[in-house]
Structure formats: C-alpha cells, structure tokens
Coordinates of C-alpha atoms in Angstrom, one line a residue:
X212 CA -15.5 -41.7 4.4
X213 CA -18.4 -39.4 5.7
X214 CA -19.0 -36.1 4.8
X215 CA -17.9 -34.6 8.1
X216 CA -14.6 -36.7 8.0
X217 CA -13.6 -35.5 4.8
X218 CA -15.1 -31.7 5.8
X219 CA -12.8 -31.7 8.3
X220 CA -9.5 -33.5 6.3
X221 CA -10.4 -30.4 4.0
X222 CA -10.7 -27.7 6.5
X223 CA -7.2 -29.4 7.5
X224 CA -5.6 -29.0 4.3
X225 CA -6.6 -25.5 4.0
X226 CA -5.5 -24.2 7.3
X227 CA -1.8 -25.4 6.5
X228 CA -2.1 -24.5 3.0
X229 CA -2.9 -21.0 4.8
X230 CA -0.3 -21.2 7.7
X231 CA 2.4 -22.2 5.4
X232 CA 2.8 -18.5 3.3
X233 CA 2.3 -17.2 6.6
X234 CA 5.9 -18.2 7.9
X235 CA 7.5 -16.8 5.4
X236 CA 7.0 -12.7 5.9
X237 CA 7.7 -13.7 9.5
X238 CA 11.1 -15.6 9.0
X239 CA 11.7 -12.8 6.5
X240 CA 11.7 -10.3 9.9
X241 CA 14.7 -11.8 11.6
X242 CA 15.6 -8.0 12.6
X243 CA 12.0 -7.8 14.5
X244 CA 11.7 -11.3 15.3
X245 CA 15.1 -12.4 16.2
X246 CA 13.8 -15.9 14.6
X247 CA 15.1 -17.3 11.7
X248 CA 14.1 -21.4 10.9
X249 CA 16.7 -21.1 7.7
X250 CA 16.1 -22.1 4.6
X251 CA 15.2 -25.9 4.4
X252 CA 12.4 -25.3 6.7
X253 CA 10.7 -22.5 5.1
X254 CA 11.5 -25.0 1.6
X255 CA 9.8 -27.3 3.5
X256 CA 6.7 -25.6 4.6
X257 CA 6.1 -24.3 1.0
X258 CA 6.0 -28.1 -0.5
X259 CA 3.9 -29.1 2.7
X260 CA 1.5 -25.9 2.1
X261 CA 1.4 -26.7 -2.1
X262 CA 0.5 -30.0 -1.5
X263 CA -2.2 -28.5 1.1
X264 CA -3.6 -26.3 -1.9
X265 CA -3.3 -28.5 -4.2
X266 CA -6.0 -31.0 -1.8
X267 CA -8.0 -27.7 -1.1
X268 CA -8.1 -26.8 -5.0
X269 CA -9.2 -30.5 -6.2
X270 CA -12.4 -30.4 -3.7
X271 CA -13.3 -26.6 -4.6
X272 CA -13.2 -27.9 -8.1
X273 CA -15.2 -30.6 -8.0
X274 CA -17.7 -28.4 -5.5
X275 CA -17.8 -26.3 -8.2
X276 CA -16.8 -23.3 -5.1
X277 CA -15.2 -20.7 -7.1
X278 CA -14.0 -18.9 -3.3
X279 CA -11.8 -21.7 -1.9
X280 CA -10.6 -22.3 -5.3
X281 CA -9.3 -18.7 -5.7
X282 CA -7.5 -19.2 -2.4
X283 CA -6.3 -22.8 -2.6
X284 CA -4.9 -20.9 -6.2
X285 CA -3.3 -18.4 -4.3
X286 CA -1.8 -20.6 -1.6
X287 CA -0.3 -22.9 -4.3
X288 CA 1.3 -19.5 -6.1
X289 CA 2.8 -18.6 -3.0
X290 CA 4.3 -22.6 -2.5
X291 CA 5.7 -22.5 -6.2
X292 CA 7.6 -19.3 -5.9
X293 CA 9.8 -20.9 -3.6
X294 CA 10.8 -23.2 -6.3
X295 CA 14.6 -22.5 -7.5
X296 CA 14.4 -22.2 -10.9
X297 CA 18.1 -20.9 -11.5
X298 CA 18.2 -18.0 -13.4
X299 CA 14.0 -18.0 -14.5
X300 CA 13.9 -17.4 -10.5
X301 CA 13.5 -13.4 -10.3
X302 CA 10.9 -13.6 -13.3
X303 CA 8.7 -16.3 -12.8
X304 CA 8.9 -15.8 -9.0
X305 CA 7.3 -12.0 -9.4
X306 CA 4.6 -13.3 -11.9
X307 CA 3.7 -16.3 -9.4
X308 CA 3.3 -13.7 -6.2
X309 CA 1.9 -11.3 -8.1
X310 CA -0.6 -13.6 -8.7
X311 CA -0.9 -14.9 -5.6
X312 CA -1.8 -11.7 -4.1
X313 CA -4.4 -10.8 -6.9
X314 CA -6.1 -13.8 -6.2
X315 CA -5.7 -13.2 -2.6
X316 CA -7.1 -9.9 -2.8
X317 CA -10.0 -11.4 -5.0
X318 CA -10.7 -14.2 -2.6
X319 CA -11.1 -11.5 0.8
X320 CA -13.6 -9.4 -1.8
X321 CA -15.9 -12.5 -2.3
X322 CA -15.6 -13.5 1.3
X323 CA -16.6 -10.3 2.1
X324 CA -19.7 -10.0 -0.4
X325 CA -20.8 -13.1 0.7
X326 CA -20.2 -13.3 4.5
X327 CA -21.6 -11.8 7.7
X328 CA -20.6 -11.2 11.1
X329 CA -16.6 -12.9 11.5
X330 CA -16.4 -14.2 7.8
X331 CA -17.3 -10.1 6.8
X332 CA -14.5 -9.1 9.4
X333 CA -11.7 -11.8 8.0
X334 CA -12.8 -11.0 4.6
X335 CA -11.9 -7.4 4.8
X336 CA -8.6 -8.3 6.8
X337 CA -7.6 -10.4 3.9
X338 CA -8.5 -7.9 1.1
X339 CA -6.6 -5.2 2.8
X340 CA -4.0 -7.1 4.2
X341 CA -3.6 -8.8 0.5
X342 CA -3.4 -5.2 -1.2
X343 CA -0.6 -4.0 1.5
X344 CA 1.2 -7.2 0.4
X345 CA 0.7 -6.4 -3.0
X346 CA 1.2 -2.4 -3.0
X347 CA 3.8 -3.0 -0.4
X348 CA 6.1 -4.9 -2.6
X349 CA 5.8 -2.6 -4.9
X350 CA 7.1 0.2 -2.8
X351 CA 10.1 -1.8 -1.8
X352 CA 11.5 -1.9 -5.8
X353 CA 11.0 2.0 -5.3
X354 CA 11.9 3.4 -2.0
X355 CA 15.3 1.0 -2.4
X356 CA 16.8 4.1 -4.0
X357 CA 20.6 4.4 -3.0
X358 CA 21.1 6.5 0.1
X359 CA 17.9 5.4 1.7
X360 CA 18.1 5.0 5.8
X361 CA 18.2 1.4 7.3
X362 CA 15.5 2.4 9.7
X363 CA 13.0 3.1 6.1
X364 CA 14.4 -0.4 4.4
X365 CA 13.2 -1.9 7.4
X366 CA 9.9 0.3 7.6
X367 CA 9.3 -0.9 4.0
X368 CA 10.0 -4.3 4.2
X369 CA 8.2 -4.9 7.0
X370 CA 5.0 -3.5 6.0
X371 CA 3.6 -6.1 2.8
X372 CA 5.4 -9.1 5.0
X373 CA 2.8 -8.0 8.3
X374 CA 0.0 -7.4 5.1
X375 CA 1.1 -10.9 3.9
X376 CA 0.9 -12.6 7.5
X377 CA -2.5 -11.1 8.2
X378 CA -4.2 -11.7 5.1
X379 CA -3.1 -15.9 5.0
X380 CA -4.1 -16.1 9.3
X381 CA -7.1 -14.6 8.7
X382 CA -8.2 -17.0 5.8
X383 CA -6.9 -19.8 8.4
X384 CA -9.7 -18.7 10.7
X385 CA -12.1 -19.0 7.5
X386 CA -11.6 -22.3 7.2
X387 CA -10.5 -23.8 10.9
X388 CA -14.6 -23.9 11.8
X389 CA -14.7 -27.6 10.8
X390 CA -12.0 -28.5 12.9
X391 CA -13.5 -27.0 16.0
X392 CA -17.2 -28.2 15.8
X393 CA -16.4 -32.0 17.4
X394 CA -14.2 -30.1 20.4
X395 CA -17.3 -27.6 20.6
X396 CA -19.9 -30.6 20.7
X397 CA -17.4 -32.5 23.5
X398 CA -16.9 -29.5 25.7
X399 CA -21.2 -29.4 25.5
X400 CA -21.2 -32.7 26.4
X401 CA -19.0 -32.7 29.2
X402 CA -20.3 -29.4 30.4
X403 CA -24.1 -31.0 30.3
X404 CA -22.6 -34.2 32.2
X405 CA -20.7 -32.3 34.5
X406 CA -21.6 -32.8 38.8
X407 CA -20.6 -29.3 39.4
X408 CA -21.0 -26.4 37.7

C-alpha cells in the first residue's frame, strides 16, 4: 500500500474515532435536540470510534507522533467508558473521562504550539472546548444541589456536552485534510479541462 493510501485510511480512522465521542453530548441533549438514537447505537459508535483510536494510536506510535497519540488516547478513553462494567461503572467511568479530557485538553495545547493559521484556530477550540468539558462536569456534581431549577439542570448539562462536541469536531477537521486532497486535485482537474468557465 502507498504512503498516500494508508495517509488517507489513517486520516479515516481518526475522523470517526473523533466523530464518534462527538454523538454522545448530542444524543445526551434530547431536550434541545429532540433526537435521541438510543442506546445500542451510541454502544455502537463507541466500539466503532475505539477501534478507530485504537488504528490512529498504533500508527502515531510507530511515527513516534506524540500529538495524534495523545488524541487517538483520548478518543479510546472516551470509547471505553461506555463499557458496562456493573457496579466498577460510576468509578472507572469518571477516571476514563477524566482522562480523556486531560489528554484532550493536552492534545489542543500542542496543536496550538505547533500550528499556524486553521490548525492554531482548531487547536484553541479544542483546548477550550476540552476544559469546558472537563470543568463543566465538574459543575454538574455541584450545582445538582436539591432545589435547583430545571431551566439551571439543563443550563449545566448542556454546557461540557456543547464543550465536548466542539473540542472532538474540531480535531475531526485536524485530521480530515488527507481525505480532501484527491477531491481538491479532481475539482483542479476538471476545472483546468473544463470548455466553459
């Protein structure tokens, strides 16, 4: 297989292993988005965006590209908290997100460092929207207090699902550039070829 195959089988596996953690704060929003897929699917998407990582993580390694490992790490912590563990759930499900968003947050900080232009932009969005994910969460456990107003609950779980959502489409657009290069280079074409322009 040549390099620009398996670039782009790569760039593949990373833009579902980033698509899939995205679904979830949006399913979680049925009272916003009036769309639930239930259960199995989301189940579904997790395995479908682990085994994504997983390809994403094995090909950083051996690159020796400490960035996309970081996030193909963080996409895989996401997929394995949906894992039903029985009563280790609550626990090991907190410690896998928790460390899904600090390597999410770490990931957006390295983009950023490094990048210029769009990859500067997404690598903010993902730092920040990463730390409103994580901070977020955080706020739920407190503001939950008895007597708190539906209208808050829904403020406050809404707010570290839209930082969750941003943060993984944002890293999707990292890593989507591959894909797009042979419809770039065949729009050129057929714009060079064309009779009328």
């Amino acid at each position: 297989m040549d390099a620009a195959v398996r670039d782009r089988w790569i760039a593949l596996a990373a833009v579902v292993a980033a698509l899939a953690p995205a679904l979830g704060p949006v399913a979680g929003q049925v009272v916003l988005t009036q769309w639930d897929p239930g259960q199995p699917v989301l189940v579904g998407a997790a395995v479908v965006g682990g085994l994504a990582a997983v390809v994403v993580a094995v090909s950083a390694w051996r690159r020796g590209d400490r960035t996309s490992l970081g996030f193909a790490l963080s996409a895989l912590c996401s997929a394995l908290s949906w894992a039903p563990l029985g009563p280790l759930s609550f626990p090991i499900t907190t410690i896998l997100l928790i460390t899904s968003e600090a390597l999410l947050i770490t990931f957006g900080v390295m983009v950023l460092r490094r990048g210029t232009g769009a990859s500067r932009v997404a690598g903010w969005v993902i730092a920040v929207g990463a730390f409103v994910w994580l901070f977020g969460g955080l706020a739920i456990w407190l503001g939950t207090l008895p007597g708190t107003p539906q209208s808050m609950l829904t403020v406050l779980f809404a707010i570290p699902a839209i930082g969750q959502f941003a943060a993984f489409v944002a890293a999707a657009l990292l890593f989507v550039g591959p894909l797009l290069r042979p419809v770039r280079a065949g729009a050129r074409y057929l714009w060079s070829t064309a009779d009328v322009r």
